[in-house]
mmCIF file of C-alpha atoms in Angstrom:
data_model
loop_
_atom_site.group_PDB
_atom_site.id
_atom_site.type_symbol
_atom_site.label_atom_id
_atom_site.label_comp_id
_atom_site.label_asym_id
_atom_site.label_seq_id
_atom_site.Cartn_x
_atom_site.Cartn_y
_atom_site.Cartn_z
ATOM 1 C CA UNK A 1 -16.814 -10.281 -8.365
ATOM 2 C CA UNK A 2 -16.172 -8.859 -5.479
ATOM 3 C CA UNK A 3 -12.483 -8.338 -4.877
ATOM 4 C CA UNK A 4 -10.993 -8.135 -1.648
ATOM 5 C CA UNK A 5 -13.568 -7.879 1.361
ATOM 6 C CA UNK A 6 -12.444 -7.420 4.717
ATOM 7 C CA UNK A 7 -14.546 -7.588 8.125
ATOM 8 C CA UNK A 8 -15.494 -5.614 10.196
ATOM 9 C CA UNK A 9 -15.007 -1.918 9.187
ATOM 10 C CA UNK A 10 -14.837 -0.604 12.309
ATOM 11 C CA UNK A 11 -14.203 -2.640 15.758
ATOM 12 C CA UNK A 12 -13.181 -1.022 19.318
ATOM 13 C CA UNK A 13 -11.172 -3.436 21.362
ATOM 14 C CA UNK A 14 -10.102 -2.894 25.263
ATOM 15 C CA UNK A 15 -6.802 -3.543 25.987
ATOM 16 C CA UNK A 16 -6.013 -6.971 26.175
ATOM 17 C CA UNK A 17 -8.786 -8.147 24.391
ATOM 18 C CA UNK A 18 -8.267 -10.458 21.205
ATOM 19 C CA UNK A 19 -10.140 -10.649 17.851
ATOM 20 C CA UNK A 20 -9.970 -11.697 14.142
ATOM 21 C CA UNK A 21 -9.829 -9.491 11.100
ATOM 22 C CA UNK A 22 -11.303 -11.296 8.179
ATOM 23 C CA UNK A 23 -10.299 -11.122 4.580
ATOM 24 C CA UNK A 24 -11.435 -12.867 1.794
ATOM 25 C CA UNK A 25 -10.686 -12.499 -2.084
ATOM 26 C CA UNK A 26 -12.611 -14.435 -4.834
ATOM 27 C CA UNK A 27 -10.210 -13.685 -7.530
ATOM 28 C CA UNK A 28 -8.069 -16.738 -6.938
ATOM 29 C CA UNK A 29 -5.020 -14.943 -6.271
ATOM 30 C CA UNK A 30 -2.073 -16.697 -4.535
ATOM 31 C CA UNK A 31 -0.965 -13.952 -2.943
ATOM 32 C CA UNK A 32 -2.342 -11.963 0.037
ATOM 33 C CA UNK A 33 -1.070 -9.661 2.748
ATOM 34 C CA UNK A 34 -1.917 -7.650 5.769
ATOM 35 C CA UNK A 35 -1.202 -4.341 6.025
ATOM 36 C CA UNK A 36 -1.440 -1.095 8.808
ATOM 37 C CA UNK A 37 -1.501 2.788 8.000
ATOM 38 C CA UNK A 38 -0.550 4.630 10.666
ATOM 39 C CA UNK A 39 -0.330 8.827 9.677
ATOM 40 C CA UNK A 40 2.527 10.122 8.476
ATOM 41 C CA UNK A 41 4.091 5.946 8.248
ATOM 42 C CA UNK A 42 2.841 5.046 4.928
ATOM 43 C CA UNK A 43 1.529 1.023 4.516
ATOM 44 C CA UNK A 44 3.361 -1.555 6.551
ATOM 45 C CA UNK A 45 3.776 -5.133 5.859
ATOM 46 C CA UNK A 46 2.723 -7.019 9.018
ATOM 47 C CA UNK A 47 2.443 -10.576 7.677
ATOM 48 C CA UNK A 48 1.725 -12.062 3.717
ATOM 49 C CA UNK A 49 1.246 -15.516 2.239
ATOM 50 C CA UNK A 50 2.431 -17.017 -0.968
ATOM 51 C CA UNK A 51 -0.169 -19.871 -1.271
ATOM 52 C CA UNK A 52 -2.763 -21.698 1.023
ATOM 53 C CA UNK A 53 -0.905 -23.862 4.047
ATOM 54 C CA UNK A 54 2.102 -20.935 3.626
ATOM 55 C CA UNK A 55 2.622 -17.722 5.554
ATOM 56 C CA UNK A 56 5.544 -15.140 6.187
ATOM 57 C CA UNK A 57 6.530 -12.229 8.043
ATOM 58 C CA UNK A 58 6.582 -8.944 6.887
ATOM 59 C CA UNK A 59 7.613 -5.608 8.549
ATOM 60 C CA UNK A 60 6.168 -5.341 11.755
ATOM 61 C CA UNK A 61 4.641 -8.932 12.739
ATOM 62 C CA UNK A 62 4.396 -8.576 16.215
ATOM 63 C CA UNK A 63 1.293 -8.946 18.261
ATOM 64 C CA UNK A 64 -0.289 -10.895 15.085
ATOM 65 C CA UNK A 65 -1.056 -14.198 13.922
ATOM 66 C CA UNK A 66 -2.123 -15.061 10.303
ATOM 67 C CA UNK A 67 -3.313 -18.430 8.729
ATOM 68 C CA UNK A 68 -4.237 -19.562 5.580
ATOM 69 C CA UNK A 69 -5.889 -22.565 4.950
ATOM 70 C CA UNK A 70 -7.926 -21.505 1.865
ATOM 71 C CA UNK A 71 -6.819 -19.555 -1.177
ATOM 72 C CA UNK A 72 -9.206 -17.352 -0.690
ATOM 73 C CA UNK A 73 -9.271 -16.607 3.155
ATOM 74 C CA UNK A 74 -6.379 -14.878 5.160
ATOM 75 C CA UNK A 75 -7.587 -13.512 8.493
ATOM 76 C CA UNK A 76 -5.770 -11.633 10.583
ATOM 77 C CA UNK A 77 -5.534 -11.988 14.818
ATOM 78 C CA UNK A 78 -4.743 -9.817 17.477
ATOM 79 C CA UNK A 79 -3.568 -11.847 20.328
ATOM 80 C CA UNK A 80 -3.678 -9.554 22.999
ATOM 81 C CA UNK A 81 -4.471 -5.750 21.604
ATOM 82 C CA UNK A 82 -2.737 -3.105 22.733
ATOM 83 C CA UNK A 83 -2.953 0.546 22.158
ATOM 84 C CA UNK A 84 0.074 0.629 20.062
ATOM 85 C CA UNK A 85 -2.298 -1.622 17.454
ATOM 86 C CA UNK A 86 -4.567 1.361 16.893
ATOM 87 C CA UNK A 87 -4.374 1.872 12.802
ATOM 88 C CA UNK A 88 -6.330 0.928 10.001
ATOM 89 C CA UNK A 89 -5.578 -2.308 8.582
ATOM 90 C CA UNK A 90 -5.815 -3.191 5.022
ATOM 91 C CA UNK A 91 -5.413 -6.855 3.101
ATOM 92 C CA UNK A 92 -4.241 -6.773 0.058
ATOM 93 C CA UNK A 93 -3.862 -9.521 -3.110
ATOM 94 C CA UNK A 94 -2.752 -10.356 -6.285
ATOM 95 C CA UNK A 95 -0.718 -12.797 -8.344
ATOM 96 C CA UNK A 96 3.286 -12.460 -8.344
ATOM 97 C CA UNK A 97 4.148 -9.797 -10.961
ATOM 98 C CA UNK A 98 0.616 -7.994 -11.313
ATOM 99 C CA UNK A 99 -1.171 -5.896 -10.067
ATOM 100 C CA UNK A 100 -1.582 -5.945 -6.167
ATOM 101 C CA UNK A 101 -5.486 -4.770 -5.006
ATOM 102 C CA UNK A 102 -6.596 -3.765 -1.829
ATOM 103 C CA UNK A 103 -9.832 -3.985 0.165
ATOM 104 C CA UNK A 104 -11.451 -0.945 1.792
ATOM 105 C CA UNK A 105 -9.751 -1.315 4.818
ATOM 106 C CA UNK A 106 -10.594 -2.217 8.961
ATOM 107 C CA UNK A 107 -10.537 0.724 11.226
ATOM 108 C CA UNK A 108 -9.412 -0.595 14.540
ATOM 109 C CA UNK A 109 -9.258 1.213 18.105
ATOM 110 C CA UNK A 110 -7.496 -0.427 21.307
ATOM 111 C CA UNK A 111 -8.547 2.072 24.323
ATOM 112 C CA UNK B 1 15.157 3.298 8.507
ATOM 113 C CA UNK B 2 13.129 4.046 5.973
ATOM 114 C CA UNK B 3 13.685 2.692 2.914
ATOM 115 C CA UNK B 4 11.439 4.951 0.979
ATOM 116 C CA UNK B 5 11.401 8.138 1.385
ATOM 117 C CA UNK B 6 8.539 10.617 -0.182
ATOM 118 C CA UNK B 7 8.350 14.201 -0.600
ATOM 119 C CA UNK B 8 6.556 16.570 -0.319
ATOM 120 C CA UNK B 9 4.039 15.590 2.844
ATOM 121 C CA UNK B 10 1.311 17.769 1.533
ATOM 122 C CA UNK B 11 1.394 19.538 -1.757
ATOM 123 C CA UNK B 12 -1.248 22.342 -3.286
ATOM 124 C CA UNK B 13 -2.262 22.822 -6.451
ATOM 125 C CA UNK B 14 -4.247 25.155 -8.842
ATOM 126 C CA UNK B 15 -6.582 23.082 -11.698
ATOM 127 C CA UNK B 16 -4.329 23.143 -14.176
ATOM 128 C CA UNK B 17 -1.133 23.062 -12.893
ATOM 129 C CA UNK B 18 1.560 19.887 -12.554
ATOM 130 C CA UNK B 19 1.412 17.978 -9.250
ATOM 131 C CA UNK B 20 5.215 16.533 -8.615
ATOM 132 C CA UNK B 21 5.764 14.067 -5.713
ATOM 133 C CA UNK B 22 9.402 13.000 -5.332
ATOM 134 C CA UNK B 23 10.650 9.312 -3.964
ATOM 135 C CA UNK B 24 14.257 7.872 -3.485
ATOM 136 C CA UNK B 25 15.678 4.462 -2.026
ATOM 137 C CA UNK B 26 18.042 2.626 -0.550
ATOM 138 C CA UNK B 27 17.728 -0.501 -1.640
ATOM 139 C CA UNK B 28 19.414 -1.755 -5.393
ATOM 140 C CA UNK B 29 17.615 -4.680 -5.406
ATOM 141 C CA UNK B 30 14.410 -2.910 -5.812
ATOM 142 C CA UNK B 31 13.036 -2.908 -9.509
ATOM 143 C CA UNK B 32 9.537 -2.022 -9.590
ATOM 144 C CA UNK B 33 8.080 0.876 -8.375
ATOM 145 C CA UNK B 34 4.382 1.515 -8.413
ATOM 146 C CA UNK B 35 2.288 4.867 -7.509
ATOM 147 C CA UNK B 36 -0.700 4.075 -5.614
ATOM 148 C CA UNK B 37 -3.592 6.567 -5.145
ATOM 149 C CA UNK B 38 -6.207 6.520 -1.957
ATOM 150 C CA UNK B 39 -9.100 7.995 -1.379
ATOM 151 C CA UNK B 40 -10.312 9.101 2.033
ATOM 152 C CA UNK B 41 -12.194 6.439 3.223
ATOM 153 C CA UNK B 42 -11.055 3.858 0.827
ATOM 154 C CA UNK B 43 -7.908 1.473 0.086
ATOM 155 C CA UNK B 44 -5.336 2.246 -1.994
ATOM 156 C CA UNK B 45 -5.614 1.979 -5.916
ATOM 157 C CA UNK B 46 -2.650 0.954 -8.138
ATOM 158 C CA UNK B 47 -2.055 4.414 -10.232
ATOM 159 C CA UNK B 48 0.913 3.484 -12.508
ATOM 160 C CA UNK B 49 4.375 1.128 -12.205
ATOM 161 C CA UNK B 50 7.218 1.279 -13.725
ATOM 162 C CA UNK B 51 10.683 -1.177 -13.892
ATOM 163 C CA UNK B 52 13.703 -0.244 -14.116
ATOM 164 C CA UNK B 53 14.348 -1.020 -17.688
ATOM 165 C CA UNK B 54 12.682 2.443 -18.869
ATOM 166 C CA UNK B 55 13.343 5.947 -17.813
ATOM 167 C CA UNK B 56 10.006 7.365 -18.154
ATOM 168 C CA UNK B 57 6.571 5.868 -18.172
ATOM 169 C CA UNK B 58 3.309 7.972 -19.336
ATOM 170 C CA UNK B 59 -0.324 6.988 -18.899
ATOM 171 C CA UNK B 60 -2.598 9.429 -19.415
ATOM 172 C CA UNK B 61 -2.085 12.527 -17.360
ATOM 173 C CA UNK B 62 0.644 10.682 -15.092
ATOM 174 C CA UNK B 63 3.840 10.277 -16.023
ATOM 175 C CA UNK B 64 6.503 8.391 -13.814
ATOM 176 C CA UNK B 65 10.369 9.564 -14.171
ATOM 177 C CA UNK B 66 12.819 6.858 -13.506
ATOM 178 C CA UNK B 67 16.414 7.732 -12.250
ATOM 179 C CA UNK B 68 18.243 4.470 -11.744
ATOM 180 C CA UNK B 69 21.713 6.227 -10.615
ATOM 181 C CA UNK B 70 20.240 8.565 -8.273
ATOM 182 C CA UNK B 71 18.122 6.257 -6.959
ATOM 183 C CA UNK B 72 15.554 8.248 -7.463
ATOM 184 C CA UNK B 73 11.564 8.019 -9.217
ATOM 185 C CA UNK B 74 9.138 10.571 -9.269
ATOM 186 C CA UNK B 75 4.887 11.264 -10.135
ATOM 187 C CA UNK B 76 3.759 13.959 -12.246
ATOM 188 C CA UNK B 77 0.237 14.354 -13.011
ATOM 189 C CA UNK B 78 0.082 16.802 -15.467
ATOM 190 C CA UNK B 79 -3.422 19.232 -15.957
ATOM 191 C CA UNK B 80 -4.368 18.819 -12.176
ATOM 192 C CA UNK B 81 -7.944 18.396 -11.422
ATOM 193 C CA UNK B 82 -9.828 18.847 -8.360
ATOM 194 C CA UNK B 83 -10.501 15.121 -8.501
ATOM 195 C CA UNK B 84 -6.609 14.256 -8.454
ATOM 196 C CA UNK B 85 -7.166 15.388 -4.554
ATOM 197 C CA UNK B 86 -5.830 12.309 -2.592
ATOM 198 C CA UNK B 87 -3.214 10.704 -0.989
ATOM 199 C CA UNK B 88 -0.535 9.268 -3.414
ATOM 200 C CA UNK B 89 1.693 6.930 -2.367
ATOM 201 C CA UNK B 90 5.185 5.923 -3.709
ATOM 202 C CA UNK B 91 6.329 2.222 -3.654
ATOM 203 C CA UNK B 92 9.100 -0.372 -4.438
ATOM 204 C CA UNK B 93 9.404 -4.264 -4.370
ATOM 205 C CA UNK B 94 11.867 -6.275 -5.903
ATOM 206 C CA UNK B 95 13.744 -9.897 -5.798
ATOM 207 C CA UNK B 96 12.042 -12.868 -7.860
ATOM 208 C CA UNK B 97 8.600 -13.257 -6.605
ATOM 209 C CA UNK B 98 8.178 -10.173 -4.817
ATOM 210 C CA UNK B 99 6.582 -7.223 -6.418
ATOM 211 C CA UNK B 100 3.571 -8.388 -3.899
ATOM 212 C CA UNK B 101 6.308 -7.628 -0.856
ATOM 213 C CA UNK B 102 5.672 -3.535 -1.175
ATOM 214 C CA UNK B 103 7.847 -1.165 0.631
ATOM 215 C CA UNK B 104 5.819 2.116 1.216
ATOM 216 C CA UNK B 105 6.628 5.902 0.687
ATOM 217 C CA UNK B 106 5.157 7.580 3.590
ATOM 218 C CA UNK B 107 2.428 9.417 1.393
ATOM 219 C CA UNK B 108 1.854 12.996 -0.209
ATOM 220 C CA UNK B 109 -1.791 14.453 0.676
ATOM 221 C CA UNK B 110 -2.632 16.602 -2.908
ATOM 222 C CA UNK B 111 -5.202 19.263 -2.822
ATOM 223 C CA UNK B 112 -5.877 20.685 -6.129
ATOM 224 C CA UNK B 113 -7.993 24.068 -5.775
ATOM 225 C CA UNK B 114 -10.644 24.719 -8.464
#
């Protein structure tokens, strides 16, 4: 069991570029979430999904896509980075009601 | 605007002594509120929760004090140890369906001195 596992750890990115953060659970939760930790801002909610085929947005969505076409798969793109997108992203799941886990988090630099 | 809002930013303790970080928010719909712990390095770690329907939840060491009309919960984590050094954060959800939808505190760095 492996929890929540999110690629890569650390990833530089030049302005403008685009990539994919990838999460995956195996605990068959139906609900996962993106998040970004920026000092001194706490965790914010950037996008979350209820259930495969079903997405939301959260606090700060833009500049990001999500899908989810698996339960256990909710990756997260950059469309376009920008240096504002420098933060640490973490995904997060759980079932509704319980307890929410997070992965170990992406480091991600826009220069 | 912030609809958590933590306190102290940093906070230093002696082994020994009680750690207290201090949350309030805005929002009455809110009703649960869960302390997460994090590690340098590492994601954050559910601590303890607690609903509205209780004042005061204990578990362990850490205690969580509920004030519903001062909008107001709080973390104590009594007998500090050098390993309680980390960054706890305060949290609240609420609505049907949405303690997943977590609205964060903006985080209290603890150092507890040996």
């Amino acid at each position: 069991n492996a929890g929540v596992t999110q690629t890569p750890k650390f990833q530089v990115l030049k302005t403008g570029q685009s990539m994919t953060l990838q999460c995956a659970q195996d605990m068959n939760h139906e609900y996962m979430s993106w998040y970004r930790q920026d000092p001194g801002m706490g965790l914010r909610l950037i996008h979350y999904s209820v259930g495969a085929g079903i997405t939301d947005q959260g606090e700060v969505p833009n500049g990001y896509n999500v899908s989810r076409s698996t339960t256990e798969d909710f990756p997260l793109r950059l469309l376009s980075a920008a240096p504002s997108q420098t933060s640490v992203y973490f995904c997060a799941s759980g079932r509704s009601g319980n307890t929410i886990y997070f992965g170990e988090g992406s480091w991600l630099t826009v220069v | 605007q912030q609809q958590v809002k933590q306190s102290p930013q940093s906070l230093i303790v002696q082994k020994g002594g009680i750690s207290i970080i201090n949350c309030a928010y805005e929002n009455t719909a809110f009703d649960y509120f869960p302390w997460y712990q994090q590690f340098p390095g590492k994601g954050p770690a559910l601590l303890i929760a607690i609903r509205p329907d209780v004042s005061e939840k204990k578990e362990g060491r850490f205690t969580i004090s509920f004030n519903k009309s001062a909008k107001q919960f709080s973390l104590h984590i009594m007998d500090s140890q050098p390993g309680d050094s980390a960054t706890y954060f305060c949290a609240a959800a609420g609505g049907k369906d949405s303690s997943y939808k977590l609205i964060f505190g903006s985080g209290t760095r603890l150092l507890v001195r040996p």
